Structures are given as C-alpha cells and as structure tokens.
Coordinates of C-alpha atoms in Angstrom, one line a residue:
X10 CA 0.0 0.0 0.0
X11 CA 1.4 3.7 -0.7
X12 CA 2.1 5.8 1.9
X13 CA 0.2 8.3 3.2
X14 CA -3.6 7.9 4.4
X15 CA -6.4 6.1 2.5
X16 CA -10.3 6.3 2.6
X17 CA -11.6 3.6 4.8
X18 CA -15.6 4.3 5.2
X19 CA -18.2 6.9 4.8
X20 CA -21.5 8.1 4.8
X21 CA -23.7 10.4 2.4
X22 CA -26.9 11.9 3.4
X23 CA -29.2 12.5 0.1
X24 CA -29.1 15.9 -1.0
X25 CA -32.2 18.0 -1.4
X26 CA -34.8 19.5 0.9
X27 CA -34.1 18.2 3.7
X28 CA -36.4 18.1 7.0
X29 CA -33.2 17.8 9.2
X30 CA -33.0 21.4 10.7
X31 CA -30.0 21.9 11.2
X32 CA -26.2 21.4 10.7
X33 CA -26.1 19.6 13.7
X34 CA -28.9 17.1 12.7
X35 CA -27.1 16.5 9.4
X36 CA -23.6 15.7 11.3
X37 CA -25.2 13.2 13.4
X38 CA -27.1 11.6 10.5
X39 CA -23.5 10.7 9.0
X40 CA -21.1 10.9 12.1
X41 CA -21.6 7.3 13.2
X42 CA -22.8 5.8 10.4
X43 CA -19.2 6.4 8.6
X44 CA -17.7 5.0 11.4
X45 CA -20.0 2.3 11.2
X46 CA -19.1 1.4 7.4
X47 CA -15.3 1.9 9.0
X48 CA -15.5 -0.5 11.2
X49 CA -14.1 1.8 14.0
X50 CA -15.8 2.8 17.0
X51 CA -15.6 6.7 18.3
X52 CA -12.7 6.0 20.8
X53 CA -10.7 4.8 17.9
X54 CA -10.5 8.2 16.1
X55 CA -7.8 10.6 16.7
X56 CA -8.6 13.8 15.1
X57 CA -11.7 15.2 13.1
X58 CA -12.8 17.8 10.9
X59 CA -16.0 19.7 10.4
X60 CA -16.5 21.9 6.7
X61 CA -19.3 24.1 6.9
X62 CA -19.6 27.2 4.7
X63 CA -22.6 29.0 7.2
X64 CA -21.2 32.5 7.0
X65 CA -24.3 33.2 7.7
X66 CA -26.8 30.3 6.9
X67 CA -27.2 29.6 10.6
X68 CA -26.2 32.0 13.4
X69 CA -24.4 28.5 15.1
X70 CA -21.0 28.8 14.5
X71 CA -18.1 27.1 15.9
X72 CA -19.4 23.6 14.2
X73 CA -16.4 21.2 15.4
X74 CA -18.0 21.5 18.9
X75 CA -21.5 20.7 17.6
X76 CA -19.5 17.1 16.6
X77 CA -19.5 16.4 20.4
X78 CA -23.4 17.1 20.8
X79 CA -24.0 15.3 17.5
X80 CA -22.1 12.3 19.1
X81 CA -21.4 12.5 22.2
X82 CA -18.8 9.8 22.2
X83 CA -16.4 11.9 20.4
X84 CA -16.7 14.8 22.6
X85 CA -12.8 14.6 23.8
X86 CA -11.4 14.0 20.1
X87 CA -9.7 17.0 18.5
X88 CA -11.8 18.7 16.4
X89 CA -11.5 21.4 14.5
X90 CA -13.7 23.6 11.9
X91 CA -12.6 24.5 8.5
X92 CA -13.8 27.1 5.6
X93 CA -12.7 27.4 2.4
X94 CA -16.0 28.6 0.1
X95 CA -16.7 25.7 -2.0
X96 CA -14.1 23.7 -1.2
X97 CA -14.4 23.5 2.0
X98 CA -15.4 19.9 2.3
X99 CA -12.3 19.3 0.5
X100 CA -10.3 21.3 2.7
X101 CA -11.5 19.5 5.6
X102 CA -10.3 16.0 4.0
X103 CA -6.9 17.7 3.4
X104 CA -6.8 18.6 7.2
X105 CA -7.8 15.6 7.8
X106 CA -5.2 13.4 5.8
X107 CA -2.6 16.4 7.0
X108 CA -2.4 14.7 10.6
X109 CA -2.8 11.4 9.4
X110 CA 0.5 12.1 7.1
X111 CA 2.5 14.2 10.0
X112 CA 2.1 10.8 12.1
X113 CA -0.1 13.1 14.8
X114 CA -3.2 10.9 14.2
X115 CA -4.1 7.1 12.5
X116 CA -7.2 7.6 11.8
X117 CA -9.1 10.9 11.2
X118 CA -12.9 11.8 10.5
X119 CA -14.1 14.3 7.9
X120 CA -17.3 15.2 7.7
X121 CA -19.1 18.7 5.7
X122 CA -22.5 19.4 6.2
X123 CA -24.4 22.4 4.5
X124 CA -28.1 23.4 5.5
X125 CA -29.0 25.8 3.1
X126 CA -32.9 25.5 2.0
X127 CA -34.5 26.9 5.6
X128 CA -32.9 30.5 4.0
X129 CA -34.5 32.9 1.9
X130 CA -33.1 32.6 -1.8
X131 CA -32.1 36.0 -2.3
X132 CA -30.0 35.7 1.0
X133 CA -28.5 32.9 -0.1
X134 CA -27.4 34.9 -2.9
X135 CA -25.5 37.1 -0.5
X136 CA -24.0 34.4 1.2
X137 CA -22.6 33.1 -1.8
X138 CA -20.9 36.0 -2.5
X139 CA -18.6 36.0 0.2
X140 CA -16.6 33.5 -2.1
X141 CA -16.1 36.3 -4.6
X142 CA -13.6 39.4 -4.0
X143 CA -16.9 41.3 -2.6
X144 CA -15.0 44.9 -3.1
X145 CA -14.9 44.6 -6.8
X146 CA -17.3 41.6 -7.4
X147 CA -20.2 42.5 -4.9
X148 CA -21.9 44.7 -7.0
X149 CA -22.5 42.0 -10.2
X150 CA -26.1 41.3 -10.5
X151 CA -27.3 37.8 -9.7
X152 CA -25.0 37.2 -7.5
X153 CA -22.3 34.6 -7.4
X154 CA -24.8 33.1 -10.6
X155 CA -24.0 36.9 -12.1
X156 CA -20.4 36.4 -12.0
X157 CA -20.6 32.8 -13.6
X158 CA -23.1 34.5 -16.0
X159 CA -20.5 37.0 -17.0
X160 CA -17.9 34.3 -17.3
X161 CA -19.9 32.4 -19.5
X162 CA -20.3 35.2 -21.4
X163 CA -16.8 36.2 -21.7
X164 CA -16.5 32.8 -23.1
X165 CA -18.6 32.9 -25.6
X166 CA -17.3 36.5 -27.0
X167 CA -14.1 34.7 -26.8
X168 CA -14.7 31.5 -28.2
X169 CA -18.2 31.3 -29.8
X170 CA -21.1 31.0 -28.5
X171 CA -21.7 27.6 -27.0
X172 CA -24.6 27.8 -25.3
X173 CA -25.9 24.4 -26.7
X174 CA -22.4 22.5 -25.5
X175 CA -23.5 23.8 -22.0
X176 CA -27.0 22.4 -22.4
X177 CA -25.4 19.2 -23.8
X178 CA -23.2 19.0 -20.4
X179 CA -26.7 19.9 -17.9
X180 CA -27.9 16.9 -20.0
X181 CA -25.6 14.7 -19.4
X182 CA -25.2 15.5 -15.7
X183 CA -29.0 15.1 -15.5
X184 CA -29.0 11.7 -17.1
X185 CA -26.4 10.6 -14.8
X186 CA -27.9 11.7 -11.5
X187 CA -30.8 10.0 -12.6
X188 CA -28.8 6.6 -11.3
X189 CA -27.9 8.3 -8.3
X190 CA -30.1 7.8 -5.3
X191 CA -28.9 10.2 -3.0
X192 CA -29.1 13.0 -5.7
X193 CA -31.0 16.2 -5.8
X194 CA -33.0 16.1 -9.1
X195 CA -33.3 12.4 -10.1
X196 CA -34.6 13.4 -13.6
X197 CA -33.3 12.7 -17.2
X198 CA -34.4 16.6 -18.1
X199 CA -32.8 15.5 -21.8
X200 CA -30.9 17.9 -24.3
X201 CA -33.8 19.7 -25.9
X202 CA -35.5 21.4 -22.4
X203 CA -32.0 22.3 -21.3
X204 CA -31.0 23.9 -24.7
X205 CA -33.8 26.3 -24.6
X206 CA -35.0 29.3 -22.4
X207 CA -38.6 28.7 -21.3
X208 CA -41.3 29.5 -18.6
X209 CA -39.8 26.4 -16.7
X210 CA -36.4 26.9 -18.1
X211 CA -35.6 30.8 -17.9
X212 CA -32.3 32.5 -18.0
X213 CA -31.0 33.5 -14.6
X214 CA -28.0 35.6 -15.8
X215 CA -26.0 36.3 -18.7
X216 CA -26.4 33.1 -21.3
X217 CA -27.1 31.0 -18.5
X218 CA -30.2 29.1 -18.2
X219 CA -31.8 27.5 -14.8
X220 CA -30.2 24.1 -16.3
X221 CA -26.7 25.7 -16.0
X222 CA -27.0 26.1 -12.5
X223 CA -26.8 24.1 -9.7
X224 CA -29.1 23.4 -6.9
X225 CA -29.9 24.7 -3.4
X226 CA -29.4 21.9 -1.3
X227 CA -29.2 20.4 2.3
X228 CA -27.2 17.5 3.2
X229 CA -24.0 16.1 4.6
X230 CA -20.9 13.4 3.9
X231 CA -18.5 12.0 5.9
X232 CA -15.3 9.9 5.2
X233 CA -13.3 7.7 7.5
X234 CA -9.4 8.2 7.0
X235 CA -6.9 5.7 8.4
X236 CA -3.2 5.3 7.7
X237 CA -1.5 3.0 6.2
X238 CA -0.8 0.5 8.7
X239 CA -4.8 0.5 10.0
X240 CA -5.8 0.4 6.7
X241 CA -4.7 -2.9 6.0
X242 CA -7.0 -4.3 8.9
X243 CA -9.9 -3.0 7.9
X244 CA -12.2 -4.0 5.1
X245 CA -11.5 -1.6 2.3
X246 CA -8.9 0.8 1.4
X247 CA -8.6 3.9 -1.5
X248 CA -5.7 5.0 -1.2
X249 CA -4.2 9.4 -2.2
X250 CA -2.0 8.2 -5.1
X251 CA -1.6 12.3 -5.5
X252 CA -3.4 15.4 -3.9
X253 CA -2.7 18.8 -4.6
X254 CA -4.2 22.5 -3.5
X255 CA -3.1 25.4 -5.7
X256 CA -4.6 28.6 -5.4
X257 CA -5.0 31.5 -7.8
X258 CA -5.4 35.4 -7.2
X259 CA -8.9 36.3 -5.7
X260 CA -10.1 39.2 -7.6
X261 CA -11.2 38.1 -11.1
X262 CA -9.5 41.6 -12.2
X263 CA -5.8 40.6 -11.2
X264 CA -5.7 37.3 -13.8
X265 CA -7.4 35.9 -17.0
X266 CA -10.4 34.3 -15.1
X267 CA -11.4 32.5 -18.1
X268 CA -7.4 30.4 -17.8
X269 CA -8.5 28.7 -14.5
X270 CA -5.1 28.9 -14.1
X271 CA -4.6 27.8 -10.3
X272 CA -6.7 24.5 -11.7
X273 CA -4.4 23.5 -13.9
X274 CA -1.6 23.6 -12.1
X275 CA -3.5 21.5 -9.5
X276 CA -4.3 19.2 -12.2
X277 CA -0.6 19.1 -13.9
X278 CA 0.9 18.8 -10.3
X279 CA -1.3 15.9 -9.4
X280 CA -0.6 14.0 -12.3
X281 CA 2.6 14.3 -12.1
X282 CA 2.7 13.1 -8.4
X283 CA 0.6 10.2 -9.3
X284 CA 2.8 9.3 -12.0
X285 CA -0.1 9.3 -14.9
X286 CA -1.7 10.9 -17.7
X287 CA -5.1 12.2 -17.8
X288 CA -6.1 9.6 -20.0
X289 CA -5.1 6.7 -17.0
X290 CA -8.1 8.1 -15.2
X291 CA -11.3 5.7 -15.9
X292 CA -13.5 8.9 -14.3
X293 CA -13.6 12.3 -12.7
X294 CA -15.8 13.8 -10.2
X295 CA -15.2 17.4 -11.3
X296 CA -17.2 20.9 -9.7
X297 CA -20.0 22.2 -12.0
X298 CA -21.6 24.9 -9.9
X299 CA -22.5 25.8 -13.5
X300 CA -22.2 24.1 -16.7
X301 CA -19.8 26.6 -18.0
X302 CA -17.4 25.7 -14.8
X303 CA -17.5 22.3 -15.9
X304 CA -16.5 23.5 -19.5
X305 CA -13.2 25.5 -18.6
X306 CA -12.8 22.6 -16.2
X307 CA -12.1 20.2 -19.6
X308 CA -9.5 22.4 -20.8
X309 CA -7.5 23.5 -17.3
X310 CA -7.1 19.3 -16.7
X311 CA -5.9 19.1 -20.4
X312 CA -8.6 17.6 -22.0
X313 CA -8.7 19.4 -24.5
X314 CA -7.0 23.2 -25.8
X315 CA -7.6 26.5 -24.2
X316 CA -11.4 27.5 -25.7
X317 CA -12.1 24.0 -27.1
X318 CA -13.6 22.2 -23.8
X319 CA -17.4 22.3 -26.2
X320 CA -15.2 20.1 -27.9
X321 CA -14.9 17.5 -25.5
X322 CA -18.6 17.4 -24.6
X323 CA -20.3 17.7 -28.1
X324 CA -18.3 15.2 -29.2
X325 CA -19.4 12.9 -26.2
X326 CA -16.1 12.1 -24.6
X327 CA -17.6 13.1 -21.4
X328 CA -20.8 10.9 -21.4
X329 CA -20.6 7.6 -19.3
X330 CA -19.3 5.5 -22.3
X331 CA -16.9 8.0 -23.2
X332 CA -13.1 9.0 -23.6
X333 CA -12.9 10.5 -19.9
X334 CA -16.5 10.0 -17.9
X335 CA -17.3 13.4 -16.2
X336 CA -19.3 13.6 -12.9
X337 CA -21.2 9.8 -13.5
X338 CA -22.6 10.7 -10.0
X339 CA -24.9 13.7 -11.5
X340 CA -22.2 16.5 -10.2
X341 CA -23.3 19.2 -8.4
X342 CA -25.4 19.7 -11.1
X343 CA -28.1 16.6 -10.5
X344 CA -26.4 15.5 -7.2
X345 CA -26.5 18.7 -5.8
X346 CA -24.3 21.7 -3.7
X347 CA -24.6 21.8 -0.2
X348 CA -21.6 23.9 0.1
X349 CA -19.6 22.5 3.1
X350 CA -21.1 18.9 1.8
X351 CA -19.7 19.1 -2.0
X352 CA -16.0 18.2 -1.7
X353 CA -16.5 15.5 0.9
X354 CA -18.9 14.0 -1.4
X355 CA -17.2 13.8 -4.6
X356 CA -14.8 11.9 -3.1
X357 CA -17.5 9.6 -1.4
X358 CA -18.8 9.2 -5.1
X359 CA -15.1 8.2 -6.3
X360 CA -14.8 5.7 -3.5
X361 CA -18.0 4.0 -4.6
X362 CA -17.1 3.9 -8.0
X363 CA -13.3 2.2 -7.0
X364 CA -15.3 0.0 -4.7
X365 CA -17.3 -1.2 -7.2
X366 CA -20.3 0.2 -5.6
X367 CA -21.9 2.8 -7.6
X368 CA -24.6 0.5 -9.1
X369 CA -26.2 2.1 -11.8
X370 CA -23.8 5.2 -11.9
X371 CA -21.1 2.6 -11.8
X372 CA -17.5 2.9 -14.3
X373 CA -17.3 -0.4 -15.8
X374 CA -13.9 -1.7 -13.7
X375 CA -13.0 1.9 -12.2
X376 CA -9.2 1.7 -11.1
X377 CA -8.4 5.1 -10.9
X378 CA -10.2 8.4 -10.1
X379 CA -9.5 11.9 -10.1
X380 CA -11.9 14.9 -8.4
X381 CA -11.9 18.0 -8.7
X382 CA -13.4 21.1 -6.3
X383 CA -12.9 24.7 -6.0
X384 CA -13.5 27.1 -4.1
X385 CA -15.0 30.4 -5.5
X386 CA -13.9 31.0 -9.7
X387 CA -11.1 28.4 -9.2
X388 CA -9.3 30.5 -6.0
X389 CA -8.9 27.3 -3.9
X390 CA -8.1 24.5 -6.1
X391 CA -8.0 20.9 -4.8
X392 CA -7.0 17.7 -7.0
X393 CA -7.1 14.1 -5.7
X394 CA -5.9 10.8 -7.8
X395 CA -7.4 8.0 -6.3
X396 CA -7.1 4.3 -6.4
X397 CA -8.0 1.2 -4.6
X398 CA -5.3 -0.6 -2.8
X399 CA -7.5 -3.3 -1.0

C-alpha cells in the first residue's frame, strides 16, 4: 500500500430539501454511520474535521464543537472547523489526511455538512458571494450566478457562442444523477429542455439558463481516513496516489479568469505526483456549480486546448461511455451543492465507483479516479488521484 492515508468508510446523506434542521442534525445523520461502514468505533479516532460554509446560513457557528453534541462519544477528540468557500469539504479532508500524514493521528474523520434551504433565496445569494472578491465583485447582478453568467459570457465573446455545448453538459449530468439515489434532481431533463430558455427553463444571468446552474441543497458526507498501517486491517482501502491545493489570485480583475489557471496547475501537479496521464483516469468527479465551470474545467485538466472544452462534450467524450467519464454521479449539477457537503462528497462518489459500488452510476472496472473542487472562480483548487489498494 502507498504511503500516506487512504479512505476507509463513509457516509452520504441524500441531497435535497431536507427536513433535518440543522447542521447539527445533518452531522449526526453521518457521524456514526461512517464509522459504522469503517468498522471503528468513536474511541478509535484521533482527530476530526468539520467543513461548513454557514457565514451566515445559521447563526451556530463554531461547528467542530457541535460534533460532540451530535455524538457525544467523540466529545474529547480534537476537532477542528474548516472554511474554504466551495471547497471547504475538501479542505476539511486535506486537514484531515494532513495529521494522518504528519504521524499526529491514524485515523481521522471528515465530515461537511451544509443546511442551506430553511434560508430565503435571495439571502443565499448574499452568502454566496462572500466567495467572490466582494469589493470589486459584490456589485454584479445575480450574485455569485451573475459572476458565472459574466464568465460564461466572456466565453462565448471569446470562443463562440456555445450555449448548446452547455446544455449538452446539464444533460448529461441530469441523465447521470438520474442513477444516483442520493441525488438532488433524479430526472433525465434530456438535451432539448436544457438547450432552450422557457417559462420552466428561464435565464437566470447572462447566457445561463436554470439548467446551467446548480441546486440549493441540504445535506451532509463523511469519510473515514486511516493510515497505512490500519488500513490494511480493515475492510477496504482507497488510497491518495496524489493530492494537490493550488490557489490563484482572488479578484477576477488581477488574472485571466477565463485560464482557470490555479486549476491546472493542481491538475498538472497531481498527475505528475501520481505518476499518470489524464487519460489513465477511468472517471472524474469534477465541480460544476455551472455548466460553463464544468467547461473550462475540460480544458484546465488538459482535455482538451484552451477555448475548445465544447469540444470535449459535443463530441461525447464526457458521457458515461466516453473517452474520460465526467461527474457519472450527477455532479453538483443533479447531485446537488450543499456547500460545506460538496467536496467530501465527490470523493464519497469516487470511493463508490473504485469500490465497485456505484450500481447504476457505476465505471465499468473503475481503477483510478480523479476529483476535482474549487473554491469560488477556481481560488482554492484541490485535486485528488485516487485508487484502490485493497
């Protein structure tokens, strides 16, 4: 087995409307359960993480001491909070496996939890923004959608317009989620309702239709980390074969946001660690807050050239049966985006799918994985190569 720490259990809520009420009911539906699918009991975990967003969905703060109420048996592990906009779920595995790999800890808990439906919409705009340079960026209207919106736009003055290659992708993500069972929207919407603007289909800002955005959603993961040695004792292990955080300049204004450029390092540096190609993956779990994210997303992993990720989709090397499967769990798209949740969960969806596990969203014989998440317009940038070692 490689180095390092590996993924020994977890736990997914489904993502939707939940009636749990709270970030603290959503921990505890997934606290014990991971452990559960572990096989570890509380007293056997060392240190834990908590990613919640909240800035201001709850007025509860401090979440790594709601862990202790949530259950009670870890009430005298070390626990800490982390935030990192979108990414924060991600952030809080990276914690995670960071005292795992320092020797501090053997095994580690990560959960991220988001409750984001009992808020009114247009405050959850407002939220949102708070992963956008708010002195140059909090003016765009729409909200975070507005600064996607104007993205996609930029896009499509640059390269075309490709509204129907970001229809194609909602379609595809749609189909997918379909399979998934915990997903948000579990319908096959198809390419023609996504492609056009209608009563039930509007545009919400700049080319970007309903489709092209992702969900509101509650719900929670958690994953079980263990190192090495541990590992082997237990039923399963996927293994880090490479993870890397790059980051890029906040304000959009102070870089080409259309380059995603703190992505593709992540994605080039990860690669490299693992000791592959992008075409060694059999899947990726990658961040579609909006279809056109999802796009650049092709090109900063090297899929395809700068401007040319509507290649990649329109000529279906996206789709399940495809050169490169994208998102086969729905993505954030279908699956939904509980912030705090996300980046815990595509790496629960990878597991599954190295596991063997994913039924009907499953990679024919999956053997390695990649996921991406980001934080904000690709600030925080977090790449994991994954693989199963037992």
């Amino acid at each position: 087995m490689p180095h390092g720490a590996a993924i020994v259990g977890w736990a997914h809520t489904p993502f939707g409307k939940l009636d749990a009420p709270d970030v603290e009911a959503l921990i505890g539906m997934v606290a014990q359960e991971a452990l559960d699918h572990a096989g570890l009991c509380p007293n056997d975990i060392d240190y834990a993480t908590v990613g919640v967003l909240n800035n201001g969905f709850s007025k509860q703060g401090f979440e790594a001491g709601l862990l202790s109420v949530a259950l009670p048996a870890l009430a005298h592990a070390p626990a800490m909070h982390v935030e990192n906009a979108c990414a924060t779920g991600s952030a809080a595995l990276h914690a995670a496996l960071d005292a795992i790999e320092s020797g501090r800890a053997r095994t580690a808990l990560a959960i991220g939890a988001e409750k984001m439906t009992a808020t009114p919409t247009a405050e959850v705009g407002d939220i949102l923004l708070s992963a956008s340079y708010r002195r140059e960026e909090d003016a765009v209207e729409g909200g975070f959608a507005g600064i996607f919106g104007k993205l996609a736009a930029s896009y499509f003055q640059r390269h075309g317009d490709r509204s129907a290659e970001l229809a194609r992708i909602a379609a595809k993500n749609h189909a997918n989620g379909a399979a998934n069972p915990l997903a948000h929207v579990r319908r096959d919407l198809g390419f023609a309702f996504c492609n056009a603007v209608s009563e039930k289909n509007p545009l919400v800002a700049g080319p970007l239709r309903r489709t092209d955005c992702s969900m509101i959603s509650d719900g929670a993961a958690a994953i079980v980390l263990a190192d090495a040695e541990t590992a082997q004792r237990l039923s399963r292990a996927v293994a880090f074969r490479a993870r890397v955080q790059r980051n890029d300049a906040m304000p959009m204004s102070r870089r080409d946001p259309l380059a995603f450029e703190g992505a593709r390092q992540a994605w080039a540096r990860a690669l490299d660690g693992a000791g592959i190609g992008l075409d060694d993956l059999d899947l990726v779990e990658s961040h579609d807050c909006f279809t056109i994210a999802e796009m650049i997303e092709y090109e900063a992993m090297g899929l395809t050239a700068p401007g040319e990720g509507w290649r990649a989709v329109r000529e279906g090397w996206t789709e399940k049966g495809g050169r490169l499967p994208v998102n086969p769990s729905g993505g954030l798209k279908a699956k939904g985006h509980p912030i705090g949740a996300t980046g815990v969960s595509m790496h629960v969806m990878a597991a599954m799918q190295l596991m063997g596990e994913a039924e009907g969203m499953q990679i024919p014989a999956a053997r390695l994985a990649g996921v991406f998440n980001m934080g904000g317009v690709a600030v925080a940038n977090y790449v994991s190569i994954l693989e199963r070692v037992k």
